[in-house]
Short mmCIF file of C-alpha atoms in Angstrom, two decimals:
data_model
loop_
_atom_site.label_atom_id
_atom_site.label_comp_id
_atom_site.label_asym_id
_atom_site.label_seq_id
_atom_site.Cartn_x
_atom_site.Cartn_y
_atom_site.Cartn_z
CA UNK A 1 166.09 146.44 85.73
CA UNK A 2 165.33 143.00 83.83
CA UNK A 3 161.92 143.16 85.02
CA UNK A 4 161.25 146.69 83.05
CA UNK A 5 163.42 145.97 80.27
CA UNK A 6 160.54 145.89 77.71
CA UNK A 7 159.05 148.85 78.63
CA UNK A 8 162.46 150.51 78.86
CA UNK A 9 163.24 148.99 75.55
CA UNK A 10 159.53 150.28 73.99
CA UNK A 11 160.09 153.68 75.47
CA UNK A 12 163.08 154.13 73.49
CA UNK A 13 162.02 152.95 70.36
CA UNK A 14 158.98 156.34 70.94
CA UNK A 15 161.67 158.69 71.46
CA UNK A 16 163.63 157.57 68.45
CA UNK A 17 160.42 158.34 66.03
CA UNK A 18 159.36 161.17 67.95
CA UNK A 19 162.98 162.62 67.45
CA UNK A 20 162.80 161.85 63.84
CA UNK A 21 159.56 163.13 63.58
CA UNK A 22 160.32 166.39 64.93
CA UNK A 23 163.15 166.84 62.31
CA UNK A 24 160.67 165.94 59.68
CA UNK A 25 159.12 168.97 61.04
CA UNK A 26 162.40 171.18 61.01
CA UNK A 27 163.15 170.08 57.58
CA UNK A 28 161.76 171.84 54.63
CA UNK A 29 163.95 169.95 51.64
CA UNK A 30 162.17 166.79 52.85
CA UNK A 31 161.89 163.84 55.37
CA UNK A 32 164.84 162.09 57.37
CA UNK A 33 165.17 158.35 56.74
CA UNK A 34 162.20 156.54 59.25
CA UNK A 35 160.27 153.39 58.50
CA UNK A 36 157.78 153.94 55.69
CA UNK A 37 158.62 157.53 54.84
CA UNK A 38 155.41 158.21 56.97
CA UNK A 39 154.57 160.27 59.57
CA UNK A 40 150.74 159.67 60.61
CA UNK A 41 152.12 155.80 60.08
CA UNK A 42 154.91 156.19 62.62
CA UNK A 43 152.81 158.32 65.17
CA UNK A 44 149.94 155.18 65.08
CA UNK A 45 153.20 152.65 65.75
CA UNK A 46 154.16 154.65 68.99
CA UNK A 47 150.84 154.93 70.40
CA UNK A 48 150.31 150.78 69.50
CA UNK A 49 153.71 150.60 71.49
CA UNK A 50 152.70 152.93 74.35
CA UNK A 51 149.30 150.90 74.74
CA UNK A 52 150.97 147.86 74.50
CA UNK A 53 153.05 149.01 77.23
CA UNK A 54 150.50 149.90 79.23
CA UNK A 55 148.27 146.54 78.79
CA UNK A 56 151.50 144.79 80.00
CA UNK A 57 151.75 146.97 83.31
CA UNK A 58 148.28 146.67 83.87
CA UNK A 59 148.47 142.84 83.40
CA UNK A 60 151.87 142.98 85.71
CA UNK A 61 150.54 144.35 88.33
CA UNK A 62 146.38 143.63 88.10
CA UNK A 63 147.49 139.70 88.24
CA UNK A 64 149.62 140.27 91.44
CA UNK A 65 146.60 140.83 93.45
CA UNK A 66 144.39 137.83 94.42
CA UNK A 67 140.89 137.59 95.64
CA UNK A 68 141.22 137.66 99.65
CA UNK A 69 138.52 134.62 99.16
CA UNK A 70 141.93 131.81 100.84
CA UNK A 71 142.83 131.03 97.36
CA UNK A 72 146.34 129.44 97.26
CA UNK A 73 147.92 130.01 93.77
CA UNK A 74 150.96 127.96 92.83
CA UNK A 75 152.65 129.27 89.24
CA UNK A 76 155.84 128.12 87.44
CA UNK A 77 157.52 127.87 84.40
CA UNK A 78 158.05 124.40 83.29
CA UNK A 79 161.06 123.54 81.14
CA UNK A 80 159.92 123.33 76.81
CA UNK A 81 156.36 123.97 77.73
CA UNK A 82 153.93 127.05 78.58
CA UNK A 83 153.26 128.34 81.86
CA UNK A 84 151.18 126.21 84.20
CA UNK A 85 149.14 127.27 87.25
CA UNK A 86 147.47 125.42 90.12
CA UNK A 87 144.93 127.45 92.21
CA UNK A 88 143.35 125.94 95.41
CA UNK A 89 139.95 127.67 95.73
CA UNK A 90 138.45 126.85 99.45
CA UNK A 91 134.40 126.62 99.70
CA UNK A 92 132.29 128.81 101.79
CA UNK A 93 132.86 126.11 104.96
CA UNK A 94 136.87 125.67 104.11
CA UNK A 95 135.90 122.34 103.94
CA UNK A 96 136.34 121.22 100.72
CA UNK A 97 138.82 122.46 98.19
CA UNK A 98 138.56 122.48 94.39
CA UNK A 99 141.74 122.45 92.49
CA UNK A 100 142.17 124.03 88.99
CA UNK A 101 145.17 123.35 86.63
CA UNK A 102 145.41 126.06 84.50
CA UNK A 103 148.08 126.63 81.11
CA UNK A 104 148.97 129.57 79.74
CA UNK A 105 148.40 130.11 75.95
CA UNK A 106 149.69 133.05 74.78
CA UNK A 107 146.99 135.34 75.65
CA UNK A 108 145.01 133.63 78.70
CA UNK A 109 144.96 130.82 80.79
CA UNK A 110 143.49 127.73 79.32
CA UNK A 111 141.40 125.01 81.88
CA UNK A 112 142.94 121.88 82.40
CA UNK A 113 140.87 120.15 84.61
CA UNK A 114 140.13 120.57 88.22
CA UNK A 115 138.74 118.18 90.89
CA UNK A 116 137.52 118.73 94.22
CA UNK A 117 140.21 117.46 97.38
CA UNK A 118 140.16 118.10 100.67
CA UNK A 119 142.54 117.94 103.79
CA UNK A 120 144.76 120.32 101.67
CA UNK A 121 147.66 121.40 103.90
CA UNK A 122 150.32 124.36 102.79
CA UNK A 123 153.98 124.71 104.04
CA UNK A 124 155.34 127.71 103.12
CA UNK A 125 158.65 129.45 103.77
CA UNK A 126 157.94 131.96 106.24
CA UNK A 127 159.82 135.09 104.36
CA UNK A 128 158.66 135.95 101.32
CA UNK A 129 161.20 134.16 98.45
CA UNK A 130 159.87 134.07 95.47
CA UNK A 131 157.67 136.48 93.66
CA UNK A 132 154.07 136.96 93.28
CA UNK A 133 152.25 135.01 90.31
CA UNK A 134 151.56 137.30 87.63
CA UNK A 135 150.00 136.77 84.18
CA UNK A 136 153.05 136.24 81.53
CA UNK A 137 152.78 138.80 78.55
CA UNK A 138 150.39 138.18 75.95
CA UNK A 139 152.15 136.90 72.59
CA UNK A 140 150.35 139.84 71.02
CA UNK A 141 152.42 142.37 73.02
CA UNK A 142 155.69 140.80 72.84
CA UNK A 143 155.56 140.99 68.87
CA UNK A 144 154.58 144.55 69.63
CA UNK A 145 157.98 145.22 71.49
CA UNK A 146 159.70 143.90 68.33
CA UNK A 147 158.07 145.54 65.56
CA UNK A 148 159.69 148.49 63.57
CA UNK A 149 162.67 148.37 65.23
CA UNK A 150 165.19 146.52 62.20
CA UNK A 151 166.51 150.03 62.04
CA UNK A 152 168.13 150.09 65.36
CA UNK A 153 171.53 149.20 65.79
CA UNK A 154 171.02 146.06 67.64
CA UNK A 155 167.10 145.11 67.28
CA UNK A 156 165.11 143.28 70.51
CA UNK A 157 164.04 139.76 68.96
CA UNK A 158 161.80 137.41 70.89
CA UNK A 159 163.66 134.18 71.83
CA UNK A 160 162.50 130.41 72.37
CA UNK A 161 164.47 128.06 74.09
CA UNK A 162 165.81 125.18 72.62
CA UNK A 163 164.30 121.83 73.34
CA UNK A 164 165.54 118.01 72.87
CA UNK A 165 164.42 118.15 69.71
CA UNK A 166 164.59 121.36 68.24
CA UNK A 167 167.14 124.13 68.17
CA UNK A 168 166.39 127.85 69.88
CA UNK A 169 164.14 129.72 67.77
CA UNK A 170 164.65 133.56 67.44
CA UNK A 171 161.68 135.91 65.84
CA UNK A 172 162.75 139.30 64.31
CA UNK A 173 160.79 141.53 62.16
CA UNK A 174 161.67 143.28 59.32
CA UNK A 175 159.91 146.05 56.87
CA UNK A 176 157.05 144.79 59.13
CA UNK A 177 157.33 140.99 58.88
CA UNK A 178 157.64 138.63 61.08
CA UNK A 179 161.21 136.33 60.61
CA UNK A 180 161.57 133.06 62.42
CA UNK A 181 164.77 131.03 62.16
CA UNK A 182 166.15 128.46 64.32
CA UNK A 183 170.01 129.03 65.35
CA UNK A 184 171.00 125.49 63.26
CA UNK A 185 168.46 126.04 60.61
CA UNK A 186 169.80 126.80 56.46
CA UNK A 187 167.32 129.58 56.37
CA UNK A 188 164.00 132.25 57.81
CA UNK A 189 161.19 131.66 56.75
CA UNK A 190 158.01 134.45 57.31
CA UNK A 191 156.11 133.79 60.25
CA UNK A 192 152.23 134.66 61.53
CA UNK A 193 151.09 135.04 64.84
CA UNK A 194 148.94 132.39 65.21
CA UNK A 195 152.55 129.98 64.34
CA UNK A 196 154.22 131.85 67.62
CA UNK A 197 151.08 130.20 69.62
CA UNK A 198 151.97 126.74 68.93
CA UNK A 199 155.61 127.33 69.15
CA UNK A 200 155.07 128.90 72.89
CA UNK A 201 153.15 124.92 73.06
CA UNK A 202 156.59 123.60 71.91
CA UNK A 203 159.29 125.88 73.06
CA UNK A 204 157.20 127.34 76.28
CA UNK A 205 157.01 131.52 76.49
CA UNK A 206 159.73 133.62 74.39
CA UNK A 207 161.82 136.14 76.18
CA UNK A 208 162.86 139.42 74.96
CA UNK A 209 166.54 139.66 74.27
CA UNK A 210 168.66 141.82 71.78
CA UNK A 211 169.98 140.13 68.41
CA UNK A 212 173.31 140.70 69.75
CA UNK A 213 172.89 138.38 72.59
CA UNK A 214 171.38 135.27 70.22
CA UNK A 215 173.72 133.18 68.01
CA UNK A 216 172.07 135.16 64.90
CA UNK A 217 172.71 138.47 63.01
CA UNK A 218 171.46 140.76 60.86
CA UNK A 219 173.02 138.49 57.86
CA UNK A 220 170.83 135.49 58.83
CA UNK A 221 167.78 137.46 58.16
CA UNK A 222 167.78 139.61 54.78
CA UNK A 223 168.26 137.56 52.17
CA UNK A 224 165.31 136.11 50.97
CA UNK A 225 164.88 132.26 51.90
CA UNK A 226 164.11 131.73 47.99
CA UNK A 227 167.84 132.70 47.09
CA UNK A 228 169.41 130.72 50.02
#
């Protein structure tokens, strides 16, 4: 269930502004409350979600499947920092080996260096135990999963863990902009996308929780930061 949560959480957030939409429909003394008063705008936010949806499946489950060339990937997630990779790539003899480090940036994997080894030996557990490496989602569709959904009850909000130094880090977005503020921090400030890039540096990749389950509310974002 975790592993669809997003899309589960995306899916819902459609059927809310389709639902609306059709009582916009039904209603001839004038529109129901939905974000921007706007229909065309709110049918152009579900299909962004829906294709944002899709990108992530198709990313899930395209990165899953490796070239059957005797590449050995190793992935993990290393604690305050991005995602990190280490592919083995074999040459046409199985000779020689080169190995690639690879980190993950937010939207692709950036070279770290590689080096050609050889005498590379592999232990394994013999059952499967841990899951295949797939790409983590794009920072682009994350904020996607987020956006025009301050109306909800109890919003999704992108997370970052806390580090040594710095406090966890939750995003939310509201009449379509994008709120950071850490959990210790006196106020939000407005946030782009490019910031969220060197956070993920910083912080490593955000997960997707619900405002309810962070150490923030609703309060901690509205004001303006000017009046705090």
């Amino acid at each position: 269930m975790t592993e669809y949560q997003p899309e589960l959480e995306t899916l819902r957030d459609i059927d809310t502004n389709f639902h609306r939409l059709f009582e916009t429909v039904n209603d001839s003394e004038g529109y129901p409350p939905m974000p921007g008063d706007d229909p065309l705008a709110t049918l152009r936010r579900a299909r962004a979600q829906i294709d944002a949806a899709l990108f992530a499946y198709r990313r899930r489950t395209e990165g899953a499947t490796l070239a059957d060339d005797g590449t050995c990937l190793l992935q993990w997630d290393p604690p305050s920092a991005p995602p990190r990779r280490l592919r083995f790539e074999p040459d046409s003899t199985g000779e020689m080996w080169t190995r690639r480090e690879l980190e993950w940036t937010g939207a692709e994997w950036r070279p770290c260096g590689s080096d050609c080894v050889d005498n590379v030996a592999i232990r394994a557990p013999a059952a499967a135990r841990y899951p295949d490496p797939v790409d983590p989602t794009p920072i682009e569709t994350m904020l996607e999963w987020i956006r025009d959904s301050w109306v909800r009850p109890d919003p999704p909000v992108l997370v970052f863990a806390e580090t040594a130094t710095t406090e966890l880090g939750v995003v939310v977005c509201v009449d379509d902009e994008l709120r950071y503020r850490e959990r210790d921090s006196d106020q939000w400030y407005p946030a782009t996308t490019d910031e969220f890039y060197h956070h993920l540096r910083a912080h490593g990749q955000p997960t997707l929780r619900s405002l309810s389950e962070t150490p923030l509310c609703r309060h901690h974002f509205t004001p303006s930061p000017l009046r705090q």
